[in-house]
Tab-separated table of C-alpha atoms and ligand atoms in Angstrom:
chain	number	residue	atom	x	y	z
A	1	MET	CA	93.696	67.319	2.769
A	2	SER	CA	90.983	64.810	3.625
A	3	PRO	CA	90.611	61.987	1.079
A	4	LEU	CA	86.898	62.903	1.040
A	5	LEU	CA	87.504	66.491	-0.104
A	6	ASP	CA	88.958	68.088	-3.202
A	7	THR	CA	92.252	69.931	-2.971
A	8	GLY	CA	92.562	73.331	-1.292
A	9	THR	CA	92.492	76.822	-2.718
A	10	GLY	CA	96.108	76.750	-3.834
A	11	SER	CA	97.187	79.531	-1.470
A	12	ASP	CA	100.560	78.970	0.192
A	13	THR	CA	99.483	80.742	3.393
A	14	VAL	CA	98.072	78.874	6.342
A	15	VAL	CA	96.670	79.996	9.696
A	16	MET	CA	97.402	77.714	12.664
A	17	LYS	CA	95.544	78.350	15.930
A	18	PHE	CA	96.562	76.655	19.182
A	19	GLY	CA	94.108	76.595	22.104
A	20	GLY	CA	94.886	77.041	25.786
A	21	THR	CA	95.664	73.397	26.630
A	22	SER	CA	97.980	73.191	23.636
A	23	VAL	CA	100.239	75.962	24.999
A	24	ALA	CA	99.685	75.313	28.715
A	25	ASP	CA	103.350	74.961	29.723
A	26	ALA	CA	106.882	75.445	28.387
A	27	GLU	CA	107.084	71.930	26.966
A	28	ARG	CA	103.824	72.346	25.019
A	29	ILE	CA	104.802	75.770	23.718
A	30	LYS	CA	108.033	74.230	22.408
A	31	ARG	CA	106.050	71.389	20.852
A	32	ALA	CA	103.695	73.865	19.139
A	33	ALA	CA	106.722	75.891	17.990
A	34	ALA	CA	108.237	72.782	16.412
A	35	ARG	CA	105.004	72.087	14.557
A	36	ILE	CA	104.813	75.672	13.319
A	37	VAL	CA	108.408	75.572	12.113
A	38	LYS	CA	107.786	72.256	10.335
A	39	LYS	CA	104.966	73.897	8.394
A	40	ARG	CA	107.208	76.849	7.470
A	41	GLU	CA	109.978	74.482	6.384
A	42	ALA	CA	107.484	72.701	4.149
A	43	GLY	CA	107.275	75.983	2.230
A	44	GLN	CA	104.155	77.602	3.692
A	45	ARG	CA	103.746	81.164	4.905
A	46	VAL	CA	102.522	80.785	8.468
A	47	VAL	CA	100.282	82.988	10.607
A	48	VAL	CA	99.757	81.628	14.110
A	49	VAL	CA	97.013	82.550	16.561
A	50	LEU	CA	97.480	81.598	20.195
A	51	SER	CA	95.152	81.435	23.181
A	52	ALA	CA	96.085	82.197	26.756
A	53	ARG	CA	97.927	79.345	28.464
A	54	GLY	CA	95.885	76.670	30.234
A	55	LYS	CA	93.298	78.186	32.529
A	56	GLU	CA	94.867	81.664	32.483
A	57	THR	CA	91.688	83.423	31.304
A	58	ASP	CA	89.675	81.760	34.100
A	59	ARG	CA	92.335	82.879	36.564
A	60	LEU	CA	92.233	86.469	35.331
A	61	ILE	CA	88.423	86.514	35.579
A	62	ALA	CA	88.648	85.162	39.144
A	63	ASP	CA	91.199	87.902	39.986
A	64	ALA	CA	88.770	90.540	38.735
A	65	LEU	CA	85.822	89.092	40.663
A	66	GLU	CA	87.909	89.074	43.837
A	67	ILE	CA	88.221	92.835	43.452
A	68	SER	CA	84.746	93.697	42.199
A	69	GLU	CA	81.387	91.936	41.782
A	70	ARG	CA	80.672	93.883	38.575
A	71	PRO	CA	84.027	94.759	37.032
A	72	ALA	CA	83.945	97.474	34.368
A	73	PRO	CA	83.906	95.702	30.972
A	74	ARG	CA	86.560	98.024	29.524
A	75	GLU	CA	88.965	97.147	32.329
A	76	MET	CA	88.087	93.441	32.003
A	77	ASP	CA	89.299	93.612	28.415
A	78	MET	CA	92.574	95.285	29.429
A	79	LEU	CA	93.072	92.443	31.888
A	80	LEU	CA	91.929	89.463	29.797
A	81	SER	CA	93.867	90.463	26.690
A	82	THR	CA	97.148	89.963	28.545
A	83	GLY	CA	96.826	86.154	28.619
A	84	GLU	CA	97.167	85.671	24.872
A	85	ARG	CA	100.026	88.188	24.623
A	86	VAL	CA	102.087	86.144	27.052
A	87	SER	CA	101.583	82.996	24.944
A	88	CYS	CA	102.615	84.781	21.752
A	89	ALA	CA	105.777	86.314	23.165
A	90	LEU	CA	106.874	82.968	24.631
A	91	ALA	CA	106.123	81.065	21.414
A	92	ALA	CA	108.048	83.663	19.383
A	93	MET	CA	111.067	83.029	21.624
A	94	ALA	CA	110.732	79.269	21.106
A	95	ILE	CA	110.521	79.704	17.312
A	96	ASN	CA	113.535	82.023	17.276
A	97	ASP	CA	115.506	79.355	19.112
A	98	LEU	CA	114.616	76.922	16.319
A	99	GLY	CA	116.367	79.215	13.854
A	100	HIS	CA	113.372	81.034	12.363
A	101	GLU	CA	112.395	84.650	12.619
A	102	ALA	CA	109.120	85.169	14.446
A	103	ILE	CA	107.252	88.325	15.382
A	104	SER	CA	104.454	88.470	17.957
A	105	LEU	CA	101.642	91.000	17.581
A	106	THR	CA	98.748	92.055	19.775
A	107	GLY	CA	95.287	91.960	18.190
A	108	SER	CA	95.507	95.715	17.751
A	109	GLN	CA	98.925	95.555	16.056
A	110	ALA	CA	97.587	92.812	13.808
A	111	GLY	CA	94.877	95.217	12.590
A	112	ILE	CA	91.839	93.551	14.148
A	113	VAL	CA	89.246	96.299	14.435
A	114	THR	CA	86.101	95.632	16.450
A	115	ASP	CA	82.946	97.340	17.628
A	116	THR	CA	82.852	98.755	21.157
A	117	SER	CA	80.971	95.909	22.939
A	118	HIS	CA	83.547	95.170	25.601
A	119	THR	CA	84.020	91.484	26.544
A	120	LYS	CA	82.032	90.302	23.510
A	121	ALA	CA	83.177	92.536	20.696
A	122	ARG	CA	82.565	91.763	17.029
A	123	ILE	CA	85.250	92.047	14.396
A	124	LEU	CA	84.405	94.816	11.918
A	125	ASP	CA	87.557	94.825	9.822
A	126	VAL	CA	90.972	93.207	9.576
A	127	ARG	CA	93.717	95.505	8.316
A	128	ALA	CA	96.283	92.845	7.625
A	129	ASP	CA	99.042	94.958	5.994
A	130	ARG	CA	101.453	94.523	8.874
A	131	ILE	CA	100.967	90.736	8.863
A	132	LEU	CA	101.409	90.552	5.083
A	133	GLU	CA	104.541	92.701	5.283
A	134	ALA	CA	106.040	90.412	7.922
A	135	LEU	CA	105.177	87.333	5.863
A	136	ASP	CA	106.905	88.923	2.872
A	137	GLN	CA	109.975	89.383	5.083
A	138	ASP	CA	109.965	85.624	5.630
A	139	ARG	CA	108.771	85.858	9.212
A	140	ILE	CA	106.404	83.625	11.110
A	141	VAL	CA	103.683	85.896	12.479
A	142	LEU	CA	102.162	85.190	15.901
A	143	VAL	CA	98.947	87.013	16.721
A	144	ALA	CA	97.384	87.197	20.185
A	145	GLY	CA	93.947	85.646	19.841
A	146	PHE	CA	90.634	86.772	21.341
A	147	GLN	CA	91.307	90.510	21.097
A	148	GLY	CA	91.205	93.577	18.939
A	149	VAL	CA	91.026	97.332	19.113
A	150	SER	CA	87.680	99.086	18.983
A	151	ILE	CA	86.723	101.956	16.730
A	152	ALA	CA	87.015	104.038	19.934
A	153	LYS	CA	90.682	102.858	20.191
A	154	ASP	CA	90.153	100.714	23.283
A	155	VAL	CA	91.338	97.128	23.715
A	156	THR	CA	88.442	94.692	23.304
A	157	THR	CA	87.986	90.940	23.657
A	158	LEU	CA	85.820	88.695	21.525
A	159	GLY	CA	84.002	86.518	24.095
A	160	ARG	CA	85.053	83.142	25.519
A	161	GLY	CA	86.642	80.945	22.902
A	162	GLY	CA	87.261	84.036	20.752
A	163	SER	CA	90.706	82.992	19.509
A	164	ASP	CA	88.928	80.699	17.048
A	165	THR	CA	87.299	83.789	15.550
A	166	THR	CA	90.615	85.653	15.403
A	167	ALA	CA	92.058	82.717	13.468
A	168	VAL	CA	89.209	82.513	10.960
A	169	ALA	CA	89.156	86.291	10.461
A	170	LEU	CA	92.899	86.309	9.769
A	171	ALA	CA	92.554	83.345	7.419
A	172	ALA	CA	89.981	85.331	5.444
A	173	ALA	CA	92.099	88.503	5.488
A	174	VAL	CA	95.328	86.875	4.270
A	175	GLY	CA	93.555	84.521	1.843
A	176	ALA	CA	94.800	81.400	3.631
A	177	ASP	CA	94.248	77.976	2.137
A	178	VAL	CA	92.873	76.694	5.432
A	179	CYS	CA	92.355	77.742	9.026
A	180	GLU	CA	93.792	74.988	11.209
A	181	ILE	CA	92.409	74.871	14.740
A	182	TYR	CA	94.720	72.753	16.921
A	183	THR	CA	93.015	71.663	20.113
A	184	ASP	CA	92.992	69.073	22.892
A	185	VAL	CA	90.649	66.616	21.116
A	186	PRO	CA	91.255	65.009	17.703
A	187	GLY	CA	88.424	66.915	15.998
A	188	VAL	CA	84.707	67.588	16.207
A	189	PHE	CA	82.910	64.578	17.670
A	190	SER	CA	79.343	63.286	17.595
A	191	ALA	CA	79.159	64.429	21.246
A	192	ASP	CA	81.608	65.942	23.696
A	193	PRO	CA	84.007	62.993	24.151
A	194	ARG	CA	84.479	63.999	27.773
A	195	ILE	CA	80.815	63.237	28.424
A	196	GLU	CA	80.235	60.382	25.961
A	197	PRO	CA	83.352	58.206	25.555
A	198	ARG	CA	81.688	56.392	22.645
A	199	ALA	CA	81.408	59.592	20.598
A	200	ARG	CA	82.923	59.360	17.124
A	201	LYS	CA	85.104	61.835	15.317
A	202	LEU	CA	83.301	63.386	12.352
A	203	ASP	CA	85.382	63.595	9.163
A	204	VAL	CA	83.457	66.425	7.499
A	205	VAL	CA	80.778	68.761	8.891
A	206	SER	CA	78.911	71.476	6.992
A	207	PHE	CA	78.941	75.097	8.176
A	208	GLU	CA	75.192	74.833	8.695
A	209	GLU	CA	75.492	71.889	11.080
A	210	MET	CA	78.543	73.286	12.850
A	211	LEU	CA	76.713	76.580	13.426
A	212	GLU	CA	73.906	74.743	15.201
A	213	MET	CA	76.398	72.603	17.118
A	214	SER	CA	78.425	75.583	18.324
A	215	ALA	CA	75.277	77.568	19.125
A	216	SER	CA	74.006	74.722	21.281
A	217	GLY	CA	77.173	74.237	23.294
A	218	ALA	CA	79.878	72.440	21.263
A	219	GLY	CA	82.585	74.825	22.479
A	220	VAL	CA	85.232	73.128	20.358
A	221	LEU	CA	84.655	75.971	17.843
A	222	GLN	CA	83.324	79.344	18.933
A	223	LEU	CA	80.007	80.133	17.255
A	224	ARG	CA	81.237	83.394	15.750
A	225	SER	CA	84.215	81.666	14.171
A	226	VAL	CA	81.852	79.378	12.287
A	227	GLU	CA	79.616	82.305	11.266
A	228	TYR	CA	82.674	84.160	10.007
A	229	ALA	CA	83.995	81.096	8.179
A	230	ARG	CA	80.670	80.581	6.447
A	231	THR	CA	80.332	84.221	5.393
A	232	HIS	CA	83.889	84.402	4.083
A	233	GLY	CA	84.178	80.847	2.764
A	234	VAL	CA	87.063	79.858	5.052
A	235	ARG	CA	87.603	76.105	5.415
A	236	ILE	CA	88.353	75.031	8.961
A	237	HIS	CA	90.376	71.962	9.826
A	238	CYS	CA	89.884	71.203	13.530
A	239	ARG	CA	92.523	68.734	14.723
A	240	SER	CA	94.632	67.470	17.583
A	241	SER	CA	97.663	69.413	18.713
A	242	PHE	CA	99.112	66.200	20.141
A	243	GLU	CA	99.067	63.939	17.108
A	244	ASP	CA	99.354	64.281	13.337
A	245	ALA	CA	96.144	62.500	12.306
A	246	GLU	CA	93.515	64.149	10.119
A	247	GLY	CA	90.837	65.928	12.166
A	248	THR	CA	87.442	67.317	11.138
A	249	TRP	CA	86.906	69.538	8.103
A	250	VAL	CA	84.221	72.193	8.431
A	251	VAL	CA	83.256	73.222	4.915
A	252	SER	CA	80.378	74.501	2.774
A	253	GLU	CA	77.144	72.514	2.518
A	254	SER	CA	77.893	71.469	-1.061
A	255	GLU	CA	81.407	70.289	-0.231
A	256	ALA	CA	80.127	68.412	2.826
A	257	ALA	CA	77.341	66.780	0.808
A	258	ALA	CA	79.825	65.660	-1.865
A	259	ALA	CA	82.124	64.235	0.813
A	260	LEU	CA	79.214	62.377	2.401
A	261	GLN	CA	78.259	60.903	-0.966
A	262	LYS	CA	81.810	59.784	-1.567
A	263	SER	CA	82.021	58.212	1.867
A	264	ASN	CA	78.672	56.442	1.321
A	265	GLN	CA	79.905	55.000	-1.965
A	266	GLU	CA	82.983	53.721	-0.221
A	267	ASN	CA	81.237	52.378	2.861
A	268	THR	CA	77.679	51.773	1.619
A	269	VAL	CA	76.243	53.306	4.788
A	270	GLU	CA	73.037	55.312	4.929
A	271	ASN	CA	73.090	59.048	5.589
A	272	PRO	CA	72.851	59.530	9.335
A	273	LEU	CA	69.604	61.046	10.585
A	274	ILE	CA	71.446	63.136	13.102
A	275	THR	CA	75.065	64.228	13.226
A	276	ALA	CA	75.670	65.066	16.853
A	277	VAL	CA	74.300	65.488	20.351
A	278	THR	CA	75.432	68.716	21.963
A	279	HIS	CA	74.962	70.101	25.428
A	280	SER	CA	75.448	73.083	27.640
A	281	THR	CA	75.594	73.253	31.416
A	282	VAL	CA	75.939	77.009	31.621
A	283	GLU	CA	72.345	78.077	31.128
A	284	ALA	CA	70.230	80.159	33.488
A	285	ARG	CA	66.483	80.719	33.371
A	286	ILE	CA	64.590	83.860	34.277
A	287	THR	CA	60.817	83.786	34.715
A	288	LEU	CA	58.777	86.979	34.851
A	289	LYS	CA	55.394	86.468	36.457
A	290	GLY	CA	52.483	88.763	35.700
A	291	VAL	CA	53.631	90.289	32.420
A	292	PRO	CA	50.805	92.436	30.969
A	293	ASP	CA	49.161	90.636	28.032
A	294	THR	CA	49.399	93.709	25.782
A	295	PRO	CA	51.140	94.410	22.493
A	296	GLY	CA	54.694	95.645	23.037
A	297	ALA	CA	55.388	94.072	26.440
A	298	ALA	CA	57.606	91.324	25.021
A	299	GLY	CA	59.355	93.901	22.841
A	300	THR	CA	60.143	96.092	25.860
A	301	ILE	CA	61.663	93.148	27.728
A	302	ALA	CA	63.671	91.865	24.767
A	303	THR	CA	64.953	95.361	23.928
A	304	ALA	CA	66.202	95.946	27.480
A	305	LEU	CA	68.113	92.661	27.363
A	306	ALA	CA	69.497	93.298	23.895
A	307	GLU	CA	70.705	96.775	24.888
A	308	ALA	CA	72.593	95.195	27.788
A	309	GLY	CA	74.257	92.796	25.338
A	310	VAL	CA	72.504	89.750	26.811
A	311	ASN	CA	71.894	86.911	24.371
A	312	VAL	CA	68.480	85.414	24.995
A	313	ASP	CA	68.186	81.835	23.800
A	314	MET	CA	64.800	80.165	24.361
A	315	ILE	CA	61.645	82.077	25.208
A	316	ILE	CA	58.294	80.749	26.349
A	317	GLN	CA	55.239	82.881	27.096
A	318	ASN	CA	52.114	81.179	28.328
A	319	GLU	CA	48.572	82.152	27.288
A	320	PRO	CA	46.815	83.865	30.215
A	321	PRO	CA	43.774	81.918	31.485
A	322	GLU	CA	41.314	84.746	30.822
A	323	PRO	CA	41.395	87.807	28.511
A	324	ASP	CA	42.466	90.424	31.089
A	325	ALA	CA	44.822	88.216	33.046
A	326	ARG	CA	48.587	88.544	32.992
A	327	ALA	CA	51.034	86.135	31.391
A	328	ASP	CA	54.230	84.431	32.561
A	329	MET	CA	57.344	84.687	30.419
A	330	SER	CA	60.431	82.483	30.789
A	331	PHE	CA	63.675	82.716	28.897
A	332	THR	CA	67.160	81.305	29.100
A	333	VAL	CA	70.392	83.289	29.045
A	334	PRO	CA	74.047	82.235	29.380
A	335	ARG	CA	74.783	81.999	33.113
A	336	GLU	CA	77.601	84.542	32.755
A	337	ASP	CA	74.994	87.080	31.604
A	338	LEU	CA	72.600	86.506	34.508
A	339	LEU	CA	73.650	89.530	36.585
A	340	ALA	CA	73.598	91.816	33.543
A	341	ALA	CA	70.136	90.478	32.645
A	342	GLN	CA	68.821	91.076	36.148
A	343	ASP	CA	70.190	94.632	36.134
A	344	ALA	CA	68.697	95.333	32.702
A	345	LEU	CA	65.299	93.998	33.726
A	346	LYS	CA	64.931	96.055	36.930
A	347	PRO	CA	63.450	99.204	35.341
A	348	VAL	CA	61.328	97.192	32.896
A	349	VAL	CA	59.882	95.044	35.680
A	350	ALA	CA	58.848	98.193	37.539
A	351	ASP	CA	57.380	99.855	34.418
A	352	LEU	CA	55.370	96.829	33.342
A	353	GLY	CA	54.205	95.984	36.866
A	354	VAL	CA	55.642	92.454	36.677
A	355	THR	CA	54.628	90.760	39.941
A	356	ALA	CA	57.608	88.445	40.519
A	357	VAL	CA	60.972	87.558	38.982
A	358	ARG	CA	62.333	84.052	39.514
A	359	THR	CA	65.834	82.995	38.486
A	360	GLU	CA	67.305	79.509	38.259
A	361	ALA	CA	71.050	79.517	37.686
A	362	GLU	CA	71.686	75.790	37.271
A	363	MET	CA	69.927	74.875	34.053
A	364	GLY	CA	71.277	72.695	31.287
A	365	LYS	CA	70.423	72.077	27.675
A	366	VAL	CA	70.738	69.048	25.437
A	367	SER	CA	70.297	69.245	21.654
A	368	ILE	CA	70.437	66.999	18.651
A	369	VAL	CA	71.721	68.415	15.373
A	370	GLY	CA	71.617	66.949	11.893
A	371	ALA	CA	70.692	67.969	8.356
A	372	GLY	CA	69.172	64.483	7.956
A	373	MET	CA	66.227	65.366	10.218
A	374	LYS	CA	64.891	67.947	7.723
A	375	THR	CA	63.174	65.194	5.787
A	376	HIS	CA	62.335	62.806	8.628
A	377	PRO	CA	59.221	63.201	10.776
A	378	GLY	CA	59.188	61.754	14.278
A	379	VAL	CA	62.632	62.854	15.391
A	380	ALA	CA	61.251	65.181	18.082
A	381	ALA	CA	58.921	62.445	19.325
A	382	LYS	CA	61.894	60.131	19.711
A	383	VAL	CA	63.922	62.759	21.625
A	384	PHE	CA	61.083	63.398	24.076
A	385	THR	CA	60.409	59.678	24.543
A	386	VAL	CA	64.073	58.872	25.188
A	387	LEU	CA	64.379	61.660	27.767
A	388	GLY	CA	61.068	60.600	29.356
A	389	GLU	CA	62.289	57.022	29.707
A	390	GLN	CA	65.346	58.359	31.518
A	391	GLY	CA	63.094	60.217	33.980
A	392	ILE	CA	64.382	63.543	32.689
A	393	ASN	CA	61.837	66.354	32.757
A	394	ILE	CA	61.926	68.663	29.740
A	395	GLU	CA	61.419	72.240	30.912
A	396	MET	CA	61.612	74.130	27.605
A	397	ILE	CA	61.892	73.136	23.954
A	398	SER	CA	63.068	74.924	20.832
A	399	THR	CA	63.598	73.708	17.299
A	400	SER	CA	65.120	74.734	13.994
A	401	PRO	CA	64.960	72.745	10.746
A	402	ILE	CA	68.114	70.868	11.759
A	403	LYS	CA	68.112	71.063	15.577
A	404	ILE	CA	65.937	70.131	18.560
A	405	SER	CA	66.947	71.562	21.939
A	406	CYS	CA	65.531	70.733	25.367
A	407	VAL	CA	66.234	72.608	28.582
A	408	VAL	CA	66.672	70.078	31.387
A	409	PRO	CA	67.975	70.207	34.969
A	410	GLY	CA	71.738	70.839	34.849
A	411	GLU	CA	72.741	67.698	36.744
A	412	GLN	CA	70.908	65.414	34.296
A	413	VAL	CA	72.703	66.713	31.196
A	414	PRO	CA	75.374	63.949	30.941
A	415	GLN	CA	72.712	61.238	31.270
A	416	ALA	CA	70.588	62.936	28.589
A	417	VAL	CA	73.563	63.214	26.190
A	418	ARG	CA	74.477	59.541	26.541
A	419	ALA	CA	70.875	58.343	26.198
A	420	LEU	CA	70.247	60.350	23.004
A	421	HIS	CA	73.628	59.464	21.523
A	422	GLY	CA	72.866	55.762	21.934
A	423	ALA	CA	69.208	55.999	20.858
A	424	PHE	CA	70.128	57.680	17.552
A	425	GLY	CA	72.763	55.061	16.766
A	426	LEU	CA	75.732	57.430	17.010
A	427	SER	CA	77.756	55.335	19.421
A	428	GLY	CA	80.606	53.456	17.828
A	429	GLU	CA	83.365	51.574	19.522
A	430	ASP	CA	84.676	53.326	22.598
A	431	THR	CA	86.945	56.004	21.135
A	432	ILE	CA	88.599	56.429	24.485
A	433	ARG	CA	89.984	53.364	26.219
A	434	PRO	CA	88.194	52.899	29.557
A	435	GLU	CA	91.415	52.437	31.509
A	436	GLN	CA	92.685	55.778	30.197
A	437	PRO	CA	89.592	57.990	30.052
A	438	PHE	CA	91.025	61.279	28.818
A	439	GLY	CA	94.696	60.360	28.587
A	440	GLN	CA	95.114	61.177	24.939
A	441	PHE	CA	93.357	64.523	25.319
A	442	SER	CA	94.965	65.989	28.387
B	501	ADP	P1	90.846	75.161	23.060
B	501	ADP	O1	91.442	75.602	24.355
B	501	ADP	O2	91.794	74.368	22.218
B	501	ADP	O3	90.182	76.270	22.310
B	501	ADP	P2	88.266	74.261	23.973
B	501	ADP	O4	88.220	73.799	25.393
B	501	ADP	O5	87.733	75.599	23.675
B	501	ADP	O6	89.749	74.083	23.446
B	501	ADP	O7	87.499	73.209	23.022
B	501	ADP	C1	87.844	71.846	23.054
B	501	ADP	C2	86.884	71.122	23.985
B	501	ADP	O8	85.578	71.153	23.419
B	501	ADP	C3	87.166	69.633	24.124
B	501	ADP	O9	88.100	69.389	25.141
B	501	ADP	C4	85.794	69.044	24.412
B	501	ADP	O10	85.627	68.721	25.775
B	501	ADP	C5	84.820	70.153	24.058
B	501	ADP	N1	83.755	69.705	23.164
B	501	ADP	C6	82.431	69.959	23.357
B	501	ADP	N2	81.709	69.412	22.393
B	501	ADP	C7	82.558	68.792	21.552
B	501	ADP	C8	82.396	68.051	20.347
B	501	ADP	N3	81.188	67.820	19.813
B	501	ADP	N4	83.501	67.559	19.745
B	501	ADP	C9	84.725	67.786	20.263
B	501	ADP	N5	84.937	68.473	21.397
B	501	ADP	C10	83.886	68.985	22.049
B	502	LIG	N1	91.518	82.633	26.281
B	502	LIG	C1	90.155	82.884	25.875
B	502	LIG	C2	89.206	81.949	26.611
B	502	LIG	O1	89.641	81.174	27.434
B	502	LIG	C3	89.961	82.810	24.395
B	502	LIG	C4	90.220	81.463	23.774
B	502	LIG	O2	90.826	80.598	24.415
B	502	LIG	O3	89.805	81.260	22.628
B	502	LIG	O4	88.029	82.011	26.391
B	503	MG	MG1	88.300	77.132	22.403
């Protein structure tokens, strides 16, 4: 437990989730198995969630795209769910060899029930009886992450990074003390340490801030896992799978505020204005030219996209120059949803008489996140000025009370992250030694 936080819930059950890099090869699976066994031997009941090994999910997606440009989502889920099953079976073997009884379960066997949105399903229920039974029989339970079974009895997957959500959902269902997310970085940082080597590890982050960070590209925790953790009050401890050190605790706003106060008393530092700079390089922009300036047009467009399961992020609609003229509407979508968005828009474009559709696939986004900005004017002005000084053109802007996001050309994202990180005083000492850029993380 972090010295900044109070003790846990008192439960003797823990969920440990290992990401793809942490189980990439036989040696790493054995290392994870040893860590799992150590936890069990310390007296805890252990539920483990594993991701597919290394880049296995990317490989499976590439296999599908070699066969078909638009693979059927149901079949994609059958394919993608195999990656995490392999990891679980192998890890169970490694744990058995260490003298403990382990049982591996698919998402379906573990009782993870989802809706029917293939490739981005939502968890509706976790029927954890089988897991609890196995724990009572003194077994270590390994659950394949990122998957479930739909209410129509089909295999589903939970979207990229979905094993985090499996882990949090299981932690809630079994009443775990903590959901430990073991990954290839030592915690949640003030920026992606692969882009900004001077990023600092954050000791404690509130759900509110982590939600904004994950939503704006900090893939270290999947957005839905943070939503689920907040709704169900699950504390997340995000930490390195390669070393023992304390990572980052993601906890309620009140717990985070108390921890910040305690840390301020100890260090006499001021509350930071912003917590992190986040980024995404997987954005695409669609512009519809000549949208009728009539009530309902935007609704028709948004409904078509929503029905196709496309998540629209930023939207801008300009004011037509004269009353009867038509408007232009631009919005961003995740690049992986671009084809689905284009398909969904075809009939709407025809119905509304939209004159042209332009798509740009290589957009990026940089955001700053921090509860401290709620009470400080001038933060947006500083963001725009810093980006302007870097010669970076801001193409779209969106804000929330604790976030400012700017869409910028994809290739300028790293420069934008570093400039903002420095300008807001987040850069500490280099956390990564220059001669060994990502050594400790790979
Ligand atoms: P896993 O396979 O363990 O789930 P992910 O690749 O999904 O790991 O997430 C870890 C990666 O998230 C890190 O390697 C890092 O590059 C990236 N990342 C992005 N933003 C951040 C951040 N703010 N703090 C830490 N890591 C981040
Ligand atoms: N294997 C899946 C992915 O690569 C899920 C996960 O790793 O969380 O997205
Ligand atoms: Mg992940």
